[in-house]
PDB file of C-alpha atoms in Angstrom:
ATOM      1  CA  MET A  21      95.153  80.127  87.773  1.00  0.00           C
ATOM      2  CA  PRO A  22      97.993  79.273  90.096  1.00  0.00           C
ATOM      3  CA  ILE A  23      96.969  78.465  94.190  1.00  0.00           C
ATOM      4  CA  THR A  24      99.436  78.735  96.879  1.00  0.00           C
ATOM      5  CA  VAL A  25      99.089  78.345 100.649  1.00  0.00           C
ATOM      6  CA  ILE A  26      99.636  81.555 102.550  1.00  0.00           C
ATOM      7  CA  ASN A  27      99.224  81.356 106.407  1.00  0.00           C
ATOM      8  CA  GLY A  28      97.531  78.242 106.006  1.00  0.00           C
ATOM      9  CA  LEU A  29      95.129  79.277 103.469  1.00  0.00           C
ATOM     10  CA  LYS A  30      94.755  78.504  99.860  1.00  0.00           C
ATOM     11  CA  MET A  31      95.502  81.759  98.028  1.00  0.00           C
ATOM     12  CA  ASN A  32      94.601  82.427  94.364  1.00  0.00           C
ATOM     13  CA  TYR A  33      97.028  84.642  92.506  1.00  0.00           C
ATOM     14  CA  GLU A  34      97.968  85.439  88.766  1.00  0.00           C
ATOM     15  CA  ILE A  35     101.215  86.606  87.047  1.00  0.00           C
ATOM     16  CA  LEU A  36     101.005  88.605  83.678  1.00  0.00           C
ATOM     17  CA  ARG A  37     104.654  88.469  82.668  1.00  0.00           C
ATOM     18  CA  ALA A  38     105.900  91.733  80.512  1.00  0.00           C
ATOM     19  CA  THR A  39     105.158  91.142  76.625  1.00  0.00           C
ATOM     20  CA  ASP A  40     107.045  94.007  75.157  1.00  0.00           C
ATOM     21  CA  ARG A  41     110.136  94.805  77.051  1.00  0.00           C
ATOM     22  CA  GLY A  42     113.114  95.736  75.249  1.00  0.00           C
ATOM     23  CA  PRO A  43     116.629  96.142  76.157  1.00  0.00           C
ATOM     24  CA  GLU A  44     115.903  99.829  76.731  1.00  0.00           C
ATOM     25  CA  VAL A  45     113.008  99.206  79.533  1.00  0.00           C
ATOM     26  CA  PRO A  46     113.821  98.345  82.984  1.00  0.00           C
ATOM     27  CA  ARG A  47     112.240  95.367  84.715  1.00  0.00           C
ATOM     28  CA  GLU A  48     109.421  96.646  86.849  1.00  0.00           C
ATOM     29  CA  THR A  49     106.973  94.741  88.754  1.00  0.00           C
ATOM     30  CA  LEU A  50     103.375  96.179  89.462  1.00  0.00           C
ATOM     31  CA  VAL A  51     101.249  94.295  92.276  1.00  0.00           C
ATOM     32  CA  VAL A  52      97.488  95.441  92.162  1.00  0.00           C
ATOM     33  CA  ILE A  53      95.228  95.001  95.005  1.00  0.00           C
ATOM     34  CA  HIS A  54      91.552  94.792  94.712  1.00  0.00           C
ATOM     35  CA  GLY A  55      88.625  96.053  96.671  1.00  0.00           C
ATOM     36  CA  ILE A  56      86.200  94.247  99.009  1.00  0.00           C
ATOM     37  CA  VAL A  57      83.127  92.043  99.547  1.00  0.00           C
ATOM     38  CA  ILE A  58      82.627  91.179  95.789  1.00  0.00           C
ATOM     39  CA  ASP A  59      85.601  92.278  94.041  1.00  0.00           C
ATOM     40  CA  ASN A  60      88.611  89.996  93.205  1.00  0.00           C
ATOM     41  CA  LEU A  61      91.374  89.834  90.939  1.00  0.00           C
ATOM     42  CA  ALA A  62      89.471  89.738  87.680  1.00  0.00           C
ATOM     43  CA  SER A  63      88.874  93.402  88.105  1.00  0.00           C
ATOM     44  CA  TYR A  64      92.318  94.164  87.052  1.00  0.00           C
ATOM     45  CA  TYR A  65      92.427  90.872  84.978  1.00  0.00           C
ATOM     46  CA  LEU A  66      89.449  92.352  82.721  1.00  0.00           C
ATOM     47  CA  THR A  67      90.626  95.821  82.568  1.00  0.00           C
ATOM     48  CA  ILE A  68      93.959  97.262  83.193  1.00  0.00           C
ATOM     49  CA  ALA A  69      96.494  94.377  83.375  1.00  0.00           C
ATOM     50  CA  PRO A  70      96.812  93.248  79.946  1.00  0.00           C
ATOM     51  CA  ALA A  71      97.954  96.784  78.563  1.00  0.00           C
ATOM     52  CA  ILE A  72     100.238  97.199  81.549  1.00  0.00           C
ATOM     53  CA  ALA A  73     102.060  93.637  80.747  1.00  0.00           C
ATOM     54  CA  ALA A  74     102.278  94.724  77.148  1.00  0.00           C
ATOM     55  CA  SER A  75     103.872  97.687  77.956  1.00  0.00           C
ATOM     56  CA  GLY A  76     106.870  96.179  79.439  1.00  0.00           C
ATOM     57  CA  ILE A  77     105.750  95.844  83.213  1.00  0.00           C
ATOM     58  CA  ASP A  78     105.203  92.482  85.021  1.00  0.00           C
ATOM     59  CA  VAL A  79     101.736  92.350  87.004  1.00  0.00           C
ATOM     60  CA  ILE A  80     100.879  90.326  90.025  1.00  0.00           C
ATOM     61  CA  MET A  81      97.423  89.881  90.994  1.00  0.00           C
ATOM     62  CA  PHE A  82      95.970  88.117  93.974  1.00  0.00           C
ATOM     63  CA  ASP A  83      92.592  87.412  95.555  1.00  0.00           C
ATOM     64  CA  HIS A  84      92.344  88.363  99.333  1.00  0.00           C
ATOM     65  CA  ARG A  85      91.703  85.524 101.752  1.00  0.00           C
ATOM     66  CA  GLY A  86      87.858  84.890 101.615  1.00  0.00           C
ATOM     67  CA  HIS A  87      87.490  86.638  98.140  1.00  0.00           C
ATOM     68  CA  GLY A  88      87.522  85.211  94.470  1.00  0.00           C
ATOM     69  CA  LYS A  89      89.080  81.786  94.332  1.00  0.00           C
ATOM     70  CA  SER A  90      90.971  82.134  97.585  1.00  0.00           C
ATOM     71  CA  GLU A  91      89.949  79.875 100.604  1.00  0.00           C
ATOM     72  CA  LYS A  92      86.719  81.178 102.367  1.00  0.00           C
ATOM     73  CA  ILE A  93      87.040  81.663 105.853  1.00  0.00           C
ATOM     74  CA  VAL A  94      84.708  82.799 108.771  1.00  0.00           C
ATOM     75  CA  SER A  95      86.968  85.328 110.623  1.00  0.00           C
ATOM     76  CA  GLY A  96      90.376  86.748 110.276  1.00  0.00           C
ATOM     77  CA  TYR A  97      89.564  89.667 107.887  1.00  0.00           C
ATOM     78  CA  GLN A  98      91.594  92.252 109.537  1.00  0.00           C
ATOM     79  CA  LEU A  99      93.814  94.660 107.589  1.00  0.00           C
ATOM     80  CA  GLU A 100      96.980  93.504 109.093  1.00  0.00           C
ATOM     81  CA  ASN A 101      96.188  89.955 108.188  1.00  0.00           C
ATOM     82  CA  ILE A 102      95.833  90.868 104.437  1.00  0.00           C
ATOM     83  CA  VAL A 103      99.148  92.846 104.582  1.00  0.00           C
ATOM     84  CA  ASP A 104     100.837  89.797 105.899  1.00  0.00           C
ATOM     85  CA  ASP A 105      99.540  87.497 103.469  1.00  0.00           C
ATOM     86  CA  LEU A 106     100.455  89.773 100.699  1.00  0.00           C
ATOM     87  CA  ALA A 107     104.158  89.900 102.165  1.00  0.00           C
ATOM     88  CA  LYS A 108     104.396  86.200 102.395  1.00  0.00           C
ATOM     89  CA  LEU A 109     102.791  85.652  98.970  1.00  0.00           C
ATOM     90  CA  LEU A 110     105.530  87.987  97.604  1.00  0.00           C
ATOM     91  CA  ASP A 111     108.175  85.922  99.749  1.00  0.00           C
ATOM     92  CA  GLN A 112     107.156  82.861  97.624  1.00  0.00           C
ATOM     93  CA  ILE A 113     106.219  84.047  94.074  1.00  0.00           C
ATOM     94  CA  HIS A 114     108.642  86.957  93.751  1.00  0.00           C
ATOM     95  CA  ASP A 115     112.266  87.432  93.231  1.00  0.00           C
ATOM     96  CA  GLY A 116     112.880  89.820  96.315  1.00  0.00           C
ATOM     97  CA  THR A 117     113.360  93.232  94.246  1.00  0.00           C
ATOM     98  CA  PRO A 118     111.003  95.913  95.318  1.00  0.00           C
ATOM     99  CA  VAL A 119     107.668  95.857  93.697  1.00  0.00           C
ATOM    100  CA  HIS A 120     105.452  98.923  92.584  1.00  0.00           C
ATOM    101  CA  LEU A 121     101.909  98.481  94.614  1.00  0.00           C
ATOM    102  CA  ALA A 122      98.530  99.979  93.264  1.00  0.00           C
ATOM    103  CA  GLY A 123      95.372  99.476  95.167  1.00  0.00           C
ATOM    104  CA  ASN A 124      91.739 100.382  94.465  1.00  0.00           C
ATOM    105  CA  SER A 125      89.481 101.382  96.830  1.00  0.00           C
ATOM    106  CA  TYR A 126      89.883  99.176  99.839  1.00  0.00           C
ATOM    107  CA  GLY A 127      93.072  97.813  98.044  1.00  0.00           C
ATOM    108  CA  GLY A 128      94.530 101.279  98.089  1.00  0.00           C
ATOM    109  CA  THR A 129      94.097 101.211 102.020  1.00  0.00           C
ATOM    110  CA  VAL A 130      95.983  97.818 102.220  1.00  0.00           C
ATOM    111  CA  ALA A 131      98.855  99.202  99.912  1.00  0.00           C
ATOM    112  CA  TYR A 132      98.959 102.038 102.261  1.00  0.00           C
ATOM    113  CA  ALA A 133      99.467  99.841 105.227  1.00  0.00           C
ATOM    114  CA  PHE A 134     101.761  97.664 103.285  1.00  0.00           C
ATOM    115  CA  ALA A 135     103.869 100.567 102.249  1.00  0.00           C
ATOM    116  CA  LEU A 136     104.105 101.679 105.760  1.00  0.00           C
ATOM    117  CA  SER A 137     104.915  98.667 107.164  1.00  0.00           C
ATOM    118  CA  PHE A 138     107.774  97.246 104.401  1.00  0.00           C
ATOM    119  CA  PRO A 139     108.796 100.451 102.813  1.00  0.00           C
ATOM    120  CA  GLU A 140     111.999  98.882 101.798  1.00  0.00           C
ATOM    121  CA  ARG A 141     109.955  96.351  99.648  1.00  0.00           C
ATOM    122  CA  ILE A 142     108.036  99.210  97.663  1.00  0.00           C
ATOM    123  CA  ALA A 143     109.602 101.313  94.724  1.00  0.00           C
ATOM    124  CA  SER A 144     106.506 103.142  94.475  1.00  0.00           C
ATOM    125  CA  LEU A 145     102.537 103.566  95.595  1.00  0.00           C
ATOM    126  CA  SER A 146      99.624 104.166  93.644  1.00  0.00           C
ATOM    127  CA  SER A 147      96.201 104.871  95.352  1.00  0.00           C
ATOM    128  CA  LEU A 148      93.271 104.572  93.392  1.00  0.00           C
ATOM    129  CA  GLU A 149      90.110 106.185  95.003  1.00  0.00           C
ATOM    130  CA  ALA A 150      91.408 105.078  98.282  1.00  0.00           C
ATOM    131  CA  GLU A 151      92.357 106.120 102.056  1.00  0.00           C
ATOM    132  CA  PRO A 152      95.189 105.432 104.227  1.00  0.00           C
ATOM    133  CA  PRO A 153      94.359 103.425 107.282  1.00  0.00           C
ATOM    134  CA  THR A 154      93.750 106.165 109.752  1.00  0.00           C
ATOM    135  CA  GLN A 155      91.169 106.436 112.851  1.00  0.00           C
ATOM    136  CA  PHE A 156      89.085 108.655 110.812  1.00  0.00           C
ATOM    137  CA  TRP A 157      88.928 105.853 108.302  1.00  0.00           C
ATOM    138  CA  SER A 158      88.199 103.260 110.662  1.00  0.00           C
ATOM    139  CA  ASP A 159      85.335 104.981 112.045  1.00  0.00           C
ATOM    140  CA  SER A 160      83.731 106.120 108.850  1.00  0.00           C
ATOM    141  CA  ILE A 161      83.877 102.393 107.436  1.00  0.00           C
ATOM    142  CA  ALA A 162      82.376 100.924 111.059  1.00  0.00           C
ATOM    143  CA  HIS A 163      79.569 103.834 110.909  1.00  0.00           C
ATOM    144  CA  THR A 164      78.679 102.839 107.383  1.00  0.00           C
ATOM    145  CA  PHE A 165      78.709  98.792 108.030  1.00  0.00           C
ATOM    146  CA  ARG A 166      76.585  99.421 111.181  1.00  0.00           C
ATOM    147  CA  GLN A 167      74.045 101.261 108.752  1.00  0.00           C
ATOM    148  CA  ASN A 168      74.347  98.196 106.485  1.00  0.00           C
ATOM    149  CA  ASP A 169      74.840 100.554 103.546  1.00  0.00           C
ATOM    150  CA  GLN A 170      78.206  99.618 102.480  1.00  0.00           C
ATOM    151  CA  GLU A 171      77.125  95.999 101.003  1.00  0.00           C
ATOM    152  CA  MET A 172      74.345  97.583  98.951  1.00  0.00           C
ATOM    153  CA  ASN A 173      76.645 100.476  97.657  1.00  0.00           C
ATOM    154  CA  GLU A 174      79.340  97.731  96.755  1.00  0.00           C
ATOM    155  CA  VAL A 175      76.761  95.327  95.127  1.00  0.00           C
ATOM    156  CA  ARG A 176      75.094  98.177  93.244  1.00  0.00           C
ATOM    157  CA  THR A 177      78.803  99.313  91.970  1.00  0.00           C
ATOM    158  CA  MET A 178      79.783  95.965  90.970  1.00  0.00           C
ATOM    159  CA  ASP A 179      76.513  94.795  89.509  1.00  0.00           C
ATOM    160  CA  ARG A 180      77.104  97.592  86.912  1.00  0.00           C
ATOM    161  CA  VAL A 181      80.658  96.678  86.684  1.00  0.00           C
ATOM    162  CA  PHE A 182      80.300  93.208  85.934  1.00  0.00           C
ATOM    163  CA  THR A 183      77.379  93.334  83.583  1.00  0.00           C
ATOM    164  CA  ASP A 184      79.345  92.894  80.523  1.00  0.00           C
ATOM    165  CA  TYR A 185      81.142  89.787  81.913  1.00  0.00           C
ATOM    166  CA  GLY A 186      78.113  87.365  81.544  1.00  0.00           C
ATOM    167  CA  GLN A 187      77.811  84.531  83.962  1.00  0.00           C
ATOM    168  CA  GLY A 188      81.360  85.296  85.339  1.00  0.00           C
ATOM    169  CA  GLY A 189      79.774  88.580  86.812  1.00  0.00           C
ATOM    170  CA  THR A 190      76.948  87.107  88.126  1.00  0.00           C
ATOM    171  CA  LYS A 191      78.905  84.591  90.098  1.00  0.00           C
ATOM    172  CA  MET A 192      81.271  87.164  91.492  1.00  0.00           C
ATOM    173  CA  LEU A 193      78.020  88.847  92.726  1.00  0.00           C
ATOM    174  CA  LYS A 194      76.607  86.004  94.284  1.00  0.00           C
ATOM    175  CA  ASN A 195      79.688  84.925  96.071  1.00  0.00           C
ATOM    176  CA  GLY A 196      80.166  88.530  97.640  1.00  0.00           C
ATOM    177  CA  ARG A 197      76.771  88.424  98.889  1.00  0.00           C
ATOM    178  CA  ARG A 198      77.539  84.980 100.457  1.00  0.00           C
ATOM    179  CA  MET A 199      80.545  85.892 101.905  1.00  0.00           C
ATOM    180  CA  ALA A 200      78.548  89.005 103.678  1.00  0.00           C
ATOM    181  CA  ALA A 201      75.959  86.865 105.123  1.00  0.00           C
ATOM    182  CA  GLU A 202      78.456  84.128 106.281  1.00  0.00           C
ATOM    183  CA  THR A 203      81.490  85.625 107.572  1.00  0.00           C
ATOM    184  CA  LYS A 204      82.469  88.304 110.012  1.00  0.00           C
ATOM    185  CA  PHE A 205      83.845  90.261 107.527  1.00  0.00           C
ATOM    186  CA  PHE A 206      81.855  93.619 108.448  1.00  0.00           C
ATOM    187  CA  GLU A 207      82.698  93.161 112.210  1.00  0.00           C
ATOM    188  CA  GLU A 208      86.263  92.928 111.774  1.00  0.00           C
ATOM    189  CA  LEU A 209      87.302  95.051 108.890  1.00  0.00           C
ATOM    190  CA  PRO A 210      86.853  98.305 110.328  1.00  0.00           C
ATOM    191  CA  TYR A 211      89.051  97.722 113.348  1.00  0.00           C
ATOM    192  CA  PRO A 212      92.682  96.896 112.400  1.00  0.00           C
ATOM    193  CA  GLN A 213      95.706  97.220 114.407  1.00  0.00           C
ATOM    194  CA  LEU A 214      97.502  99.310 111.812  1.00  0.00           C
ATOM    195  CA  VAL A 215      95.396 102.505 112.293  1.00  0.00           C
ATOM    196  CA  ALA A 216      97.761 105.676 112.782  1.00  0.00           C
ATOM    197  CA  ASP A 217      96.525 109.090 112.358  1.00  0.00           C
ATOM    198  CA  ASP A 218      98.668 111.313 110.228  1.00  0.00           C
ATOM    199  CA  ALA A 219     100.808 108.024 109.302  1.00  0.00           C
ATOM    200  CA  ILE A 220     100.736 109.296 105.406  1.00  0.00           C
ATOM    201  CA  LYS A 221     103.318 111.798 106.522  1.00  0.00           C
ATOM    202  CA  ASP A 222     105.637 108.908 107.299  1.00  0.00           C
ATOM    203  CA  LEU A 223     105.649 107.557 103.650  1.00  0.00           C
ATOM    204  CA  GLN A 224     108.745 106.919 102.423  1.00  0.00           C
ATOM    205  CA  VAL A 225     107.995 105.869  99.030  1.00  0.00           C
ATOM    206  CA  PRO A 226     106.927 108.148  95.975  1.00  0.00           C
ATOM    207  CA  LEU A 227     103.135 108.285  96.224  1.00  0.00           C
ATOM    208  CA  LEU A 228     100.697 108.673  92.965  1.00  0.00           C
ATOM    209  CA  ALA A 229      96.864 109.185  94.069  1.00  0.00           C
ATOM    210  CA  ILE A 230      94.240 109.223  91.613  1.00  0.00           C
ATOM    211  CA  TYR A 231      90.569 110.440  92.299  1.00  0.00           C
ATOM    212  CA  GLY A 232      87.398 110.852  90.530  1.00  0.00           C
ATOM    213  CA  SER A 233      85.996 114.297  90.223  1.00  0.00           C
ATOM    214  CA  GLU A 234      82.547 113.284  91.105  1.00  0.00           C
ATOM    215  CA  SER A 235      83.904 111.220  94.183  1.00  0.00           C
ATOM    216  CA  SER A 236      83.548 112.376  97.511  1.00  0.00           C
ATOM    217  CA  LEU A 237      87.143 111.360  98.225  1.00  0.00           C
ATOM    218  CA  VAL A 238      88.569 114.010  95.873  1.00  0.00           C
ATOM    219  CA  ALA A 239      88.013 116.680  98.813  1.00  0.00           C
ATOM    220  CA  GLN A 240      91.130 114.822 100.386  1.00  0.00           C
ATOM    221  CA  GLU A 241      93.368 115.383  97.500  1.00  0.00           C
ATOM    222  CA  PRO A 242      94.457 118.903  98.762  1.00  0.00           C
ATOM    223  CA  LYS A 243      95.315 117.571 102.179  1.00  0.00           C
ATOM    224  CA  VAL A 244      97.524 114.386 100.644  1.00  0.00           C
ATOM    225  CA  ARG A 245      99.441 117.238  98.493  1.00  0.00           C
ATOM    226  CA  GLU A 246     100.041 119.059 101.944  1.00  0.00           C
ATOM    227  CA  LEU A 247     101.033 115.985 103.912  1.00  0.00           C
ATOM    228  CA  VAL A 248     103.059 113.686 101.634  1.00  0.00           C
ATOM    229  CA  ASN A 249     106.583 115.129 100.443  1.00  0.00           C
ATOM    230  CA  ASP A 250     106.908 112.931  97.165  1.00  0.00           C
ATOM    231  CA  VAL A 251     103.326 113.001  95.516  1.00  0.00           C
ATOM    232  CA  LYS A 252     101.575 113.328  92.310  1.00  0.00           C
ATOM    233  CA  THR A 253      97.896 113.629  92.195  1.00  0.00           C
ATOM    234  CA  VAL A 254      95.531 113.292  89.351  1.00  0.00           C
ATOM    235  CA  ILE A 255      91.950 113.850  89.106  1.00  0.00           C
ATOM    236  CA  PHE A 256      89.678 112.080  86.052  1.00  0.00           C
ATOM    237  CA  PRO A 257      87.230 114.496  85.011  1.00  0.00           C
ATOM    238  CA  GLY A 258      83.626 113.025  85.091  1.00  0.00           C
ATOM    239  CA  VAL A 259      84.560 110.051  86.853  1.00  0.00           C
ATOM    240  CA  GLY A 260      83.208 108.780  89.961  1.00  0.00           C
ATOM    241  CA  HIS A 261      84.514 106.394  92.534  1.00  0.00           C
ATOM    242  CA  SER A 262      84.918 103.447  89.987  1.00  0.00           C
ATOM    243  CA  VAL A 263      87.986 104.615  88.286  1.00  0.00           C
ATOM    244  CA  LEU A 264      89.154 101.181  87.509  1.00  0.00           C
ATOM    245  CA  THR A 265      86.140 100.511  85.421  1.00  0.00           C
ATOM    246  CA  ASP A 266      84.886 103.793  84.136  1.00  0.00           C
ATOM    247  CA  ALA A 267      88.437 105.130  82.995  1.00  0.00           C
ATOM    248  CA  PRO A 268      90.534 102.189  82.363  1.00  0.00           C
ATOM    249  CA  ARG A 269      92.507 103.585  79.402  1.00  0.00           C
ATOM    250  CA  LEU A 270      93.172 106.852  81.490  1.00  0.00           C
ATOM    251  CA  LEU A 271      94.346 104.732  84.238  1.00  0.00           C
ATOM    252  CA  GLU A 272      96.640 102.309  82.690  1.00  0.00           C
ATOM    253  CA  ARG A 273      98.416 105.159  81.068  1.00  0.00           C
ATOM    254  CA  GLU A 274      98.812 106.820  84.369  1.00  0.00           C
ATOM    255  CA  LEU A 275     100.048 103.943  86.045  1.00  0.00           C
ATOM    256  CA  ILE A 276     102.360 102.811  83.277  1.00  0.00           C
ATOM    257  CA  ASP A 277     104.074 106.169  82.859  1.00  0.00           C
ATOM    258  CA  TRP A 278     104.259 106.329  87.063  1.00  0.00           C
ATOM    259  CA  VAL A 279     106.024 102.966  87.169  1.00  0.00           C
ATOM    260  CA  LEU A 280     108.468 103.590  84.270  1.00  0.00           C
ATOM    261  CA  SER A 281     109.598 106.950  85.421  1.00  0.00           C
ATOM    262  CA  HIS A 282     110.097 105.339  88.871  1.00  0.00           C
ATOM    263  CA  PRO A 283     112.473 102.251  88.401  1.00  0.00           C
ATOM    264  CA  VAL A 284     113.279 100.078  91.385  1.00  0.00           C
ATOM    265  CA  GLY A 285     117.017 101.584  91.657  1.00  0.00           C
ATOM    266  CA  SER A 286     116.037 104.990  91.994  1.00  0.00           C
ATOM    267  CA  ALA A 287     113.244 104.504  94.564  1.00  0.00           C
ATOM    268  CA  GLN A 288     115.744 102.448  96.651  1.00  0.00           C
ATOM    269  CA  GLY A 289     118.300 105.272  96.634  1.00  0.00           C
ATOM    270  CA  GLN A 290     115.614 107.709  97.721  1.00  0.00           C
ATOM    271  CA  LEU A 291     114.733 105.440 100.570  1.00  0.00           C
ATOM    272  CA  LEU A 292     118.255 104.883 101.556  1.00  0.00           C
ATOM    273  CA  GLN A 293     118.745 108.923 101.496  1.00  0.00           C
ATOM    274  CA  ALA A 294     115.699 109.295 103.680  1.00  0.00           C
ATOM    275  CA  GLN A 295     116.823 106.824 106.267  1.00  0.00           C
ATOM    276  CA  SER A 296     120.228 108.209 106.691  1.00  0.00           C
TER     277      SER A 296
END
């Protein structure tokens, strides 16, 4: 996997080029954003990314700073830094056309923040069991981290997720525990500058919000439908928070259909109309 330097840090990324794009399929790019602590781009690479690329959509994945094969740092894990990393990564490796964003869990929070900061760079947004970066989110995360629950919750989830991946999964788990113990991640992440209550009402791009019926976040679905003008919500029955690994076939189908039904040209037209 290639490495580039972003904001002085070595950043790992991967691009899966479309493998079945005929002349009738528009060129679209989906950027997928992973969760936190012991997650990395492999959670997409080993689940839904290949099928999405096979459908005719380019897929860009990257490891957040301090995660996966990206450079390990002690400090600098605020949300706005990750948003800036992504913006500069796309400057380097993408052709400048708008992309579709999909983020899982905390990756969805990053995706919301990016879409609010750079609406002109986004064709659509997909939130996978995720919340926008509001004050409520910040307070909830800070409370959870203070109780030292979040690390173990993530470890239990990802331990099960990566059981099937052998030594690779074991290595991911160890790296995540090491990061939690040796960095200021838990101190910095809950307090971003990009917190804006009700900011979701300002979204200028189409939103796909996916929830598991057994997740606590599904309670937010009615409010999201109320606040966002251009939104589709989907609830996967019998699925909890881990939609990426518990329902990959359902998820990839939803994302493929969503991206191909919101081509870049139509999204930019809607944005220009909203800004006029």
